XYZ file of C-alpha atoms in Angstrom:
668
model
C -12.649 -35.532 -10.233
C -11.011 -33.496 -7.498
C -10.764 -29.728 -7.838
C -9.151 -27.230 -5.498
C -10.694 -23.776 -5.122
C -9.618 -20.616 -3.339
C -12.127 -19.584 -0.692
C -12.348 -17.872 2.684
C -13.245 -18.467 6.300
C -16.503 -16.715 7.260
C -16.183 -17.156 11.026
C -16.313 -14.181 13.360
C -12.609 -14.187 14.148
C -9.572 -11.925 14.099
C -7.821 -13.656 11.226
C -10.243 -14.024 8.258
C -8.127 -16.789 6.716
C -7.721 -17.719 3.099
C -8.742 -21.302 2.255
C -7.973 -23.939 -0.319
C -11.060 -26.147 -0.550
C -10.988 -29.519 -2.252
C -14.232 -30.602 -3.914
C -14.875 -34.090 -5.314
C -18.119 -35.268 -6.907
C -19.971 -32.195 -5.675
C -18.832 -32.575 -2.062
C -16.321 -30.642 0.038
C -13.751 -33.186 1.194
C -10.953 -31.024 2.608
C -10.360 -27.498 3.895
C -6.769 -26.290 4.095
C -4.987 -22.952 4.300
C -4.233 -20.899 1.207
C -0.434 -20.749 1.083
C -0.577 -17.780 -1.296
C -2.644 -15.598 1.031
C -0.431 -12.594 1.965
C -1.405 -12.661 5.645
C -2.595 -16.128 6.610
C -0.034 -17.938 4.412
C -1.519 -21.420 4.543
C -2.048 -21.582 8.307
C -5.597 -22.137 9.571
C -7.023 -23.215 12.913
C -9.196 -26.154 13.879
C -12.319 -24.028 13.744
C -11.736 -23.304 10.076
C -11.049 -26.963 9.306
C -14.331 -27.823 11.041
C -16.234 -26.099 8.235
C -15.857 -29.244 6.111
C -17.461 -31.274 8.908
C -20.116 -28.623 9.380
C -21.012 -28.505 5.694
C -21.311 -32.307 5.433
C -22.936 -32.951 8.795
C -26.037 -35.139 8.841
C -27.290 -32.942 11.679
C -27.812 -30.043 9.235
C -31.265 -28.537 8.872
C -32.441 -29.328 5.347
C -36.140 -28.382 5.251
C -38.268 -25.641 6.840
C -39.831 -26.609 10.149
C -42.983 -25.403 11.890
C -43.835 -26.096 15.509
C -47.274 -27.644 15.858
C -48.566 -28.665 19.317
C -45.043 -28.458 20.709
C -43.395 -30.555 18.000
C -41.694 -29.660 14.721
C -43.242 -30.663 11.417
C -41.614 -30.373 8.015
C -43.329 -27.877 5.736
C -42.679 -26.407 2.294
C -40.802 -23.177 1.741
C -43.971 -21.708 0.252
C -45.994 -22.442 3.373
C -43.255 -21.188 5.700
C -42.696 -17.939 3.816
C -46.398 -17.309 3.194
C -47.231 -17.725 6.870
C -44.270 -15.668 8.142
C -45.004 -12.860 5.679
C -48.691 -12.852 6.594
C -47.846 -12.623 10.293
C -45.381 -9.793 9.639
C -47.942 -7.888 7.578
C -50.602 -8.267 10.266
C -48.185 -7.182 13.007
C -47.109 -4.127 11.044
C -50.712 -3.096 10.416
C -51.821 -3.638 14.023
C -48.735 -2.610 15.992
C -46.236 -1.008 13.612
C -42.958 -2.441 12.293
C -41.075 -2.092 15.595
C -43.231 -4.863 17.069
C -40.801 -7.126 15.187
C -37.398 -7.625 16.834
C -34.472 -8.560 14.630
C -32.035 -10.398 16.898
C -28.819 -10.447 14.887
C -25.371 -11.447 16.076
C -22.059 -11.954 14.267
C -21.572 -15.713 14.043
C -20.575 -15.555 10.393
C -19.213 -12.731 8.289
C -19.889 -11.989 4.650
C -20.773 -8.726 2.950
C -24.232 -9.991 2.024
C -25.004 -11.027 5.583
C -25.752 -7.300 5.904
C -28.637 -7.566 3.450
C -30.972 -8.222 6.369
C -30.665 -4.516 7.212
C -32.042 -3.681 3.773
C -34.972 -6.018 4.346
C -36.013 -4.530 7.674
C -35.503 -0.944 6.483
C -37.767 -1.640 3.495
C -40.259 -3.247 5.879
C -40.499 0.184 7.466
C -38.096 -0.436 10.294
C -37.956 -2.848 13.223
C -36.601 -3.100 16.724
C -32.930 -3.896 16.304
C -29.991 -4.501 18.611
C -27.119 -2.130 19.335
C -23.868 -2.698 21.170
C -22.008 -5.970 21.289
C -21.555 -8.791 23.743
C -18.125 -9.334 22.257
C -16.220 -6.050 21.821
C -18.663 -3.149 22.070
C -17.139 -1.336 25.050
C -13.672 -1.252 23.541
C -14.804 -0.017 20.137
C -16.840 2.751 21.744
C -13.989 3.673 24.096
C -11.483 4.060 21.289
C -14.016 6.031 19.278
C -14.188 8.484 22.185
C -10.387 8.700 22.387
C -9.205 8.570 18.767
C -12.406 8.958 16.765
C -12.258 5.326 15.625
C -10.843 1.962 16.632
C -8.023 1.500 14.093
C -5.106 -0.902 14.414
C -1.685 -1.094 12.854
C -0.983 -3.426 9.925
C 0.195 -6.961 10.827
C 3.792 -6.397 9.662
C 4.087 -3.194 11.693
C 4.828 -5.252 14.790
C 8.273 -5.905 13.324
C 9.094 -2.241 14.059
C 8.348 -2.677 17.786
C 11.030 -2.738 20.453
C 8.514 -4.033 22.976
C 5.186 -5.796 22.557
C 2.522 -5.944 25.255
C -0.252 -8.527 24.894
C -2.842 -7.330 27.374
C -5.687 -9.734 28.118
C -5.527 -11.490 24.759
C -4.513 -15.126 24.197
C -3.492 -14.739 20.572
C -2.335 -18.364 20.384
C -5.992 -19.377 20.706
C -7.844 -16.509 19.050
C -5.435 -14.760 16.640
C -2.957 -17.366 15.409
C -1.345 -15.211 12.730
C -0.515 -12.509 15.253
C 1.035 -15.320 17.308
C 3.288 -16.115 14.339
C 4.224 -12.434 14.052
C 5.087 -12.412 17.764
C 7.501 -15.264 17.220
C 9.060 -13.467 14.260
C 9.363 -10.193 16.182
C 10.948 -11.979 19.126
C 13.603 -13.476 16.846
C 14.408 -9.919 15.724
C 14.966 -8.837 19.323
C 11.601 -7.467 20.476
C 10.496 -8.272 24.007
C 7.057 -9.763 24.676
C 5.114 -9.108 27.860
C 1.801 -10.832 28.568
C -0.680 -9.438 31.089
C -3.492 -11.902 31.810
C -5.174 -13.526 34.811
C -4.646 -16.944 33.182
C -1.244 -18.257 32.124
C -1.815 -19.311 28.529
C -0.005 -20.456 25.393
C 0.890 -16.881 24.474
C 2.450 -16.350 27.889
C 4.672 -19.361 27.274
C 6.642 -17.481 24.590
C 6.764 -14.207 26.523
C 9.768 -12.648 28.219
C 7.586 -11.631 31.134
C 4.163 -12.817 32.330
C 2.254 -10.684 34.814
C -0.994 -11.715 36.462
C -3.334 -9.112 37.890
C -6.729 -9.398 39.547
C -9.487 -9.628 36.906
C -11.225 -6.315 36.273
C -8.351 -4.209 37.629
C -6.522 -3.577 34.344
C -7.425 0.105 34.236
C -6.095 0.543 37.754
C -2.760 -0.960 36.695
C -2.651 1.456 33.739
C -3.127 4.299 36.238
C -0.182 2.998 38.254
C 2.013 2.817 35.165
C 1.096 6.378 34.167
C 1.921 7.623 37.663
C 5.388 6.095 37.356
C 5.931 7.639 33.906
C 4.950 11.080 35.164
C 7.002 10.761 38.335
C 10.056 9.839 36.277
C 9.354 12.635 33.759
C 9.154 10.149 30.884
C 5.997 11.298 29.140
C 5.788 12.647 25.589
C 5.315 16.343 26.364
C 5.185 17.373 22.715
C 2.350 14.971 21.937
C 0.428 15.899 25.070
C 0.694 19.661 24.539
C 0.012 19.746 20.799
C -2.238 16.822 19.983
C -4.426 16.119 23.017
C -7.166 17.672 25.118
C -8.094 16.961 28.728
C -4.680 16.057 30.108
C -5.308 17.944 33.345
C -8.433 15.825 33.885
C -6.255 12.728 33.540
C -3.800 14.093 36.112
C -6.678 14.773 38.480
C -7.721 11.115 38.199
C -4.193 9.789 38.699
C -3.820 11.830 41.869
C -6.800 10.024 43.394
C -4.796 6.815 43.804
C -1.569 5.925 45.568
C 0.780 3.291 44.206
C 0.346 1.257 47.402
C -3.425 1.297 46.953
C -3.087 0.222 43.315
C -0.776 -2.663 44.191
C -3.076 -3.864 46.936
C -6.319 -3.719 44.957
C -4.923 -5.014 41.668
C -2.884 -7.675 43.481
C 0.321 -6.710 41.694
C 3.756 -5.717 43.024
C 5.412 -2.319 42.745
C 8.312 -3.854 40.846
C 5.865 -5.271 38.290
C 4.264 -1.857 37.767
C 7.688 -0.259 37.400
C 8.724 -2.949 34.922
C 5.583 -2.409 32.846
C 6.090 1.355 32.878
C 9.690 0.938 31.717
C 8.545 -0.940 28.615
C 6.671 2.144 27.449
C 9.622 4.515 27.898
C 11.897 2.776 25.414
C 9.669 2.308 22.382
C 8.232 2.007 20.017
C 5.957 -0.230 22.056
C 2.912 -1.894 20.543
C -0.035 -2.855 22.728
C -2.535 -5.524 21.698
C -5.706 -5.417 23.736
C -8.010 -8.363 24.313
C -11.774 -8.530 24.566
C -12.104 -9.921 28.075
C -11.062 -6.887 30.102
C -13.719 -4.684 28.456
C -16.472 -7.131 29.467
C -16.943 -5.498 32.862
C -19.073 -2.651 34.117
C -15.864 -0.589 33.953
C -14.895 -1.984 30.532
C -14.995 1.201 28.488
C -12.911 3.150 30.954
C -10.440 0.277 31.198
C -9.694 0.572 27.482
C -9.646 4.382 27.706
C -7.031 4.289 30.471
C -4.800 1.953 28.469
C -5.281 4.247 25.444
C -4.158 7.124 27.673
C -1.073 5.173 28.732
C -0.166 4.525 25.090
C -0.748 8.213 24.306
C 1.312 9.836 27.068
C 4.208 7.453 26.450
C 4.514 8.590 22.817
C 3.297 5.410 21.142
C 0.427 6.839 19.100
C 0.889 7.425 15.372
C 4.352 5.846 15.238
C 5.467 2.678 13.507
C 5.717 -0.187 15.941
C 3.292 1.434 18.382
C -0.451 1.691 18.748
C -3.268 0.680 21.061
C -4.456 -2.190 18.871
C -7.981 -3.410 19.607
C -10.288 -3.331 16.577
C -9.548 -2.287 13.025
C -12.925 -0.999 11.931
C -11.435 1.080 9.127
C -11.577 -2.231 7.203
C -15.366 -2.453 7.372
C -15.694 1.245 6.583
C -14.232 0.504 3.151
C -17.600 -0.861 2.030
C -20.748 1.039 1.018
C -22.993 -0.340 3.729
C -25.586 2.407 3.380
C -26.153 1.496 -0.263
C -26.821 -2.101 0.765
C -28.900 -1.198 3.799
C -31.141 1.376 2.069
C -31.483 3.350 5.310
C -33.787 6.020 3.902
C -36.569 3.454 3.527
C -36.909 3.148 7.286
C -39.857 5.054 8.769
C -39.701 3.839 12.385
C -36.956 2.497 14.617
C -36.392 1.257 18.131
C -33.286 -0.223 19.710
C -32.480 -2.574 22.558
C -28.921 -3.248 23.616
C -27.807 -6.724 22.617
C -27.047 -7.501 26.250
C -30.413 -6.313 27.587
C -32.639 -7.685 24.858
C -34.444 -9.916 27.385
C -35.525 -6.885 29.431
C -36.332 -5.079 26.204
C -38.664 -7.868 25.137
C -40.299 -8.379 28.530
C -40.805 -4.676 29.253
C -41.613 -3.460 25.736
C -44.690 -1.299 25.338
C -46.126 0.744 22.524
C -45.628 -1.654 20.852
C -44.939 -4.932 22.589
C -42.715 -7.391 20.754
C -44.922 -9.705 18.694
C -42.272 -11.474 16.626
C -38.545 -12.196 16.876
C -36.462 -13.084 13.828
C -33.037 -14.501 14.713
C -30.118 -14.473 12.267
C -26.406 -15.289 12.706
C -26.793 -16.091 16.369
C -27.874 -18.408 19.159
C -29.055 -15.961 21.843
C -30.520 -18.578 24.170
C -26.965 -19.850 24.710
C -24.957 -16.696 24.033
C -26.848 -13.791 25.630
C -26.099 -13.225 29.337
C -28.554 -14.292 32.049
C -29.942 -17.279 30.155
C -32.909 -17.756 32.460
C -34.176 -14.301 31.620
C -33.575 -14.582 27.871
C -35.424 -17.926 27.789
C -38.362 -16.333 29.605
C -38.327 -13.430 27.148
C -38.371 -15.643 24.056
C -41.141 -17.773 25.550
C -43.253 -14.646 26.012
C -43.310 -13.769 22.298
C -46.039 -15.129 20.044
C -43.867 -15.926 17.011
C -40.139 -16.711 16.846
C -38.380 -17.344 13.530
C -34.815 -18.688 13.384
C -32.547 -18.954 10.343
C -29.704 -21.397 11.047
C -27.720 -24.489 10.043
C -28.596 -26.597 13.089
C -31.356 -27.035 15.637
C -29.648 -24.877 18.265
C -31.060 -24.030 21.679
C -32.647 -20.956 20.121
C -34.002 -22.850 17.114
C -35.628 -25.392 19.422
C -37.644 -22.542 20.969
C -38.761 -21.214 17.587
C -42.105 -21.497 15.832
C -40.448 -21.543 12.406
C -36.927 -22.725 11.603
C -35.491 -21.968 8.163
C -32.450 -23.955 6.927
C -29.544 -21.815 5.731
C -26.573 -22.450 3.470
C -22.972 -22.567 4.673
C -20.017 -20.604 3.285
C -19.225 -23.139 0.543
C -22.826 -23.207 -0.673
C -23.143 -19.505 -1.495
C -21.078 -16.724 -3.046
C -19.895 -13.808 -0.928
C -16.879 -11.722 0.025
C -15.317 -11.847 3.468
C -13.279 -9.598 5.740
C -12.787 -8.970 9.449
C -12.593 -5.590 11.168
C -10.184 -6.861 13.791
C -6.724 -7.674 12.423
C -5.693 -7.525 8.762
C -6.895 -5.456 5.821
C -7.465 -8.055 3.104
C -10.865 -8.845 1.617
C -11.317 -12.443 0.412
C -13.590 -13.848 -2.275
C -15.544 -17.071 -1.830
C -17.481 -18.551 -4.722
C -20.262 -21.102 -4.458
C -18.533 -24.499 -4.540
C -21.236 -27.090 -3.851
C -25.005 -27.390 -3.736
C -26.609 -27.214 -0.290
C -28.247 -30.285 1.226
C -31.972 -30.726 0.834
C -33.776 -27.422 0.590
C -31.332 -25.179 2.494
C -31.311 -21.642 1.075
C -29.088 -18.562 1.366
C -30.046 -15.628 3.559
C -30.324 -13.466 0.436
C -32.823 -15.872 -1.144
C -34.916 -15.933 2.031
C -35.022 -12.134 2.351
C -35.801 -11.755 -1.348
C -38.722 -14.177 -1.119
C -40.153 -12.451 1.963
C -39.674 -9.019 0.374
C -41.748 -10.079 -2.621
C -44.570 -11.265 -0.382
C -44.489 -8.058 1.679
C -44.686 -5.701 -1.306
C -41.125 -4.454 -1.715
C -39.672 -7.129 -3.962
C -38.453 -4.423 -6.351
C -35.781 -3.425 -3.817
C -34.440 -6.992 -3.973
C -34.633 -7.410 -7.753
C -30.855 -7.536 -8.131
C -28.505 -10.396 -8.856
C -25.998 -11.490 -6.247
C -23.235 -9.856 -8.295
C -25.189 -6.602 -8.436
C -25.561 -6.582 -4.659
C -21.859 -7.303 -4.219
C -20.969 -4.461 -6.573
C -23.353 -2.206 -4.659
C -21.414 -2.905 -1.470
C -18.078 -2.321 -3.213
C -18.998 0.795 -5.174
C -16.879 3.080 -3.003
C -13.792 1.014 -3.796
C -13.995 1.189 -7.568
C -12.202 4.549 -7.743
C -9.294 2.887 -5.925
C -9.067 0.116 -8.501
C -10.797 -2.519 -6.383
C -13.630 -4.104 -8.348
C -15.620 -7.293 -7.974
C -14.165 -8.604 -11.221
C -10.614 -8.054 -9.994
C -11.412 -9.651 -6.650
C -12.888 -12.717 -8.349
C -9.749 -13.027 -10.425
C -7.178 -12.517 -7.668
C -9.252 -14.044 -4.801
C -8.011 -11.535 -2.220
C -7.139 -7.835 -2.354
C -5.751 -5.304 0.139
C -8.202 -2.615 1.216
C -7.116 1.060 1.305
C -6.506 1.545 5.024
C -3.888 3.462 6.983
C -1.267 0.966 8.139
C -0.061 3.356 10.876
C -3.208 4.983 12.223
C -2.987 8.645 13.318
C 0.521 9.110 11.907
C -0.564 12.561 10.687
C -1.724 13.398 14.242
C -5.169 14.229 12.863
C -7.758 12.413 14.888
C -11.428 11.777 14.061
C -12.697 13.207 17.345
C -14.755 16.427 17.533
C -11.604 18.352 18.548
C -9.401 16.693 15.943
C -7.086 15.655 18.784
C -6.650 12.669 21.063
C -9.216 13.235 23.806
C -8.411 12.271 27.381
C -11.708 14.009 28.087
C -14.161 12.927 25.445
C -16.558 15.411 23.905
C -18.436 12.589 22.189
C -18.872 10.794 25.503
C -20.343 13.943 27.028
C -22.632 14.475 24.034
C -23.971 10.958 24.516
C -24.767 11.677 28.153
C -21.848 9.861 29.777
C -18.911 11.109 31.830
C -16.420 12.311 29.250
C -13.597 12.732 31.733
C -11.290 9.764 32.341
C -12.400 7.833 35.392
C -11.788 4.557 37.144
C -14.683 2.388 38.237
C -14.319 -0.849 40.151
C -16.174 -3.898 38.837
C -19.755 -4.020 40.098
C -19.315 -7.532 41.480
C -16.207 -7.171 43.622
C -15.157 -6.853 47.214
C -14.478 -3.162 46.668
C -18.039 -2.327 45.634
C -20.082 -5.077 47.281
C -18.232 -6.820 50.152
C -21.288 -8.838 51.191
C -21.698 -10.260 47.687
C -17.988 -11.067 47.466
C -18.147 -12.893 50.785
C -21.109 -14.963 49.618
C -19.666 -15.599 46.146
C -15.872 -15.306 46.516
C -14.682 -16.445 43.080
C -14.278 -14.540 39.820
C -15.902 -16.287 36.838
C -14.397 -15.814 33.383
C -15.756 -17.312 30.161
C -13.072 -17.432 27.496
C -13.357 -18.439 23.861
C -13.378 -22.221 23.261
C -10.441 -23.685 21.384
C -12.327 -25.686 18.745
C -15.591 -23.814 18.304
C -16.390 -20.354 17.047
C -18.627 -19.354 19.943
C -21.475 -21.920 20.050
C -21.311 -23.088 16.446
C -19.313 -26.326 16.600
C -20.394 -27.869 19.890
C -23.001 -29.974 18.082
C -20.223 -31.462 15.925
C -17.658 -32.360 18.622
C -18.844 -34.912 21.156
C -15.838 -34.349 23.409
C -16.964 -30.754 23.974
C -20.520 -31.647 24.971
C -20.051 -31.455 28.722
C -19.361 -28.722 31.265
C -15.731 -28.285 32.255
C -15.071 -25.967 35.181
C -11.461 -24.738 35.315
C -10.287 -23.523 38.723
C -7.116 -21.844 39.954
C -4.814 -23.949 42.120
C -5.691 -22.103 45.329
C -9.369 -23.006 44.893
C -8.457 -26.650 44.298
C -6.429 -26.669 47.508
C -9.077 -24.807 49.512
C -11.900 -27.085 48.348
C -9.762 -30.260 48.211
C -10.490 -30.781 44.528
C -8.846 -33.174 42.097
C -9.060 -33.319 38.313
C -12.444 -34.718 37.256
C -14.251 -34.007 40.544
C -17.849 -32.893 40.168
C -18.610 -29.363 41.365
C -21.419 -26.840 41.309
C -20.833 -23.149 40.688
C -23.669 -20.781 41.471
C -24.878 -17.275 42.176
C -28.243 -15.522 42.413
C -28.802 -15.864 38.656
C -28.279 -19.589 38.281
C -26.025 -22.578 38.665
C -23.921 -24.948 36.605
C -22.642 -28.443 37.375
C -19.499 -29.791 35.766
C -16.188 -31.581 36.140
C -13.060 -29.921 37.484
C -9.955 -29.042 35.553
C -7.163 -27.343 37.502
C -5.420 -24.397 35.860
C -1.717 -24.745 36.574
C -1.071 -21.025 36.706
C -3.915 -18.557 37.122
C -4.727 -15.611 39.341
C -6.079 -16.695 42.745
C -9.835 -17.168 43.142
C -10.340 -17.446 39.374
C -12.693 -19.855 37.603
C -13.172 -20.284 33.858
C -15.941 -21.969 31.897
C -15.565 -21.720 28.120
C -18.396 -19.811 26.488
C -20.682 -21.268 23.821
C -21.794 -24.597 25.315
C -25.435 -25.357 24.519
C -27.987 -25.847 27.277
C -28.878 -29.271 25.858
C -25.284 -30.342 26.553
C -25.322 -29.325 30.187
C -25.944 -25.634 30.292
C -24.390 -22.404 29.084
C -22.077 -20.374 31.309
C -24.573 -17.567 30.724
C -26.857 -19.139 33.297
C -24.566 -17.250 35.696
C -23.517 -14.086 33.851
C -25.181 -10.674 34.319
C -26.971 -8.781 31.544
C -25.874 -5.355 32.757
C -24.431 -2.902 30.239
C -20.929 -1.488 30.467
C -20.053 2.065 31.452
C -20.367 3.481 27.919
C -23.582 1.656 27.057
C -22.155 -0.470 24.242
C -20.719 -3.580 25.846
C -21.492 -6.567 28.020
C -20.402 -7.265 31.599
C -19.955 -11.020 31.243
C -16.738 -11.095 33.256
C -18.114 -8.877 36.014
C -19.427 -12.022 37.658
C -18.854 -13.607 41.062
C -19.760 -17.190 41.913
C -19.584 -19.689 44.732
C -18.354 -23.255 44.332
C -19.302 -26.481 46.064
C -18.014 -29.993 45.593
C -20.684 -32.513 44.665
C -20.111 -35.749 46.568
């Protein structure tokens, strides 16, 4: 008998869609959109639909594996857990708990995916990762400026006169915002897209502007200069609700408009047009992840924040500098779940530099790595280095659904359940404010187990099982305890399947900011406290002709690595044969220069590595630009991260994946 259940997408994505899942004879047979979901309204993307294929795939891991003499052997859960726990106990006694590295990423959401923090805190601590490959620079930047990274509610865009989509292809990565763009355009709003690659979002825009990758902050400086010159800034906001404006003026005076146009490869008329959009608001700005993945990434976001601020688009309906919406995640009682006071020791590596952290660690050295919700061998920059780092560690444990590149390097691989095989609640701190409920719908294949079960079993063996002696419902209620006073309970969520969280739909409308000064900070006190330059500044990308002419001459092309259309990062490549090869997209000028045709074989390379693949010509992209979608596994031809740098961005919290120059050669 067929039954249809309400559920949720767990993927690390802007939209956090509601699902309708059809189950027949104990098997998921269809995943569709929930038409009753207030935000996603029945529309889901191909990645979400792939979760049916993923759940039913015969490539799933179904039993624990142990590597013996270079080959995997199937073992029992008891043996796997006994041996892992014994190794952890010995490491803790001999080296201390921080000799264990917990390498955790954000492949899948779910409130109880955070239970791993509780485990490692009860273990006494561990070495854990900070920052984010994905969006760390931007979140940190907006925390310096506003006190948090909070976005306007989805419907607020309908109050905008102008909408600027800056470095964000919402048609590919945020489909429900794309729908809102279409609705807003019908109501008369203008849409402007700023991006080095002409994309599906640009196709519906009123104006598309291409600028040189990594120069977005410089363009924001040019726009602010025009606003000030034309006396079109919000003087009331600047004088009463900000600090550090004179420091911003000092920075703006360091650049001429001619210099900005030349270096950003943009025309004066384009800068003037962009500035004019902000003088006749409200104007909403939606910022993408790519432009903060440079060495100057934090300051790029800060300069765009400053532009939004001086033009009077902060705290007003239809405005905002919309990047993350982390007020959503703050609704939950994470500390209650994590049990932070149990931790006795702690050490951190940045997520981007974890290879160096592992290889250079002393007192103690890393003796074990436990990987959850990630595939670092494919996803962490400078793959050659991260492979070397993982190979240097005595014991690697991976919890996953498939035998990924990282799992293949492990000593123990533990099979995990998918979203439809466990109960959890889901939300995303990026776009909308609804939390979704997902019940367990089917049994997992073979002996696959939930993360919570695995941590509970290990906790019992390591002597702190009492801290995990709660039911799944009790843990969920623990995470939701702060919401009960607002009428949001687990019981109500189970009944209604999705509920709105208590967030501010127009952030900063009371002009009270969460910064140390309580004001918008052009000059950040928090940045200074953390040891960085708090004043606004502009930094050129590290790998550019402006900072390293010799490098740019040797490797003249800018490499980007955008999100794949059909896979959430690296997760679905194993399921889609058509994606299991390297495709190297080049701008038309490169194709002409190198006499390339579609399908030609080429090699891109730099000092970190190389990648061979087939050519696809981008019909409209900024000159000297190359793209290789991120996420491809090494076993399918090699990750783009063979080429990307593992440097950390200017505020210490983000990656520099896009700050990457390469050369290109045709392979005859």
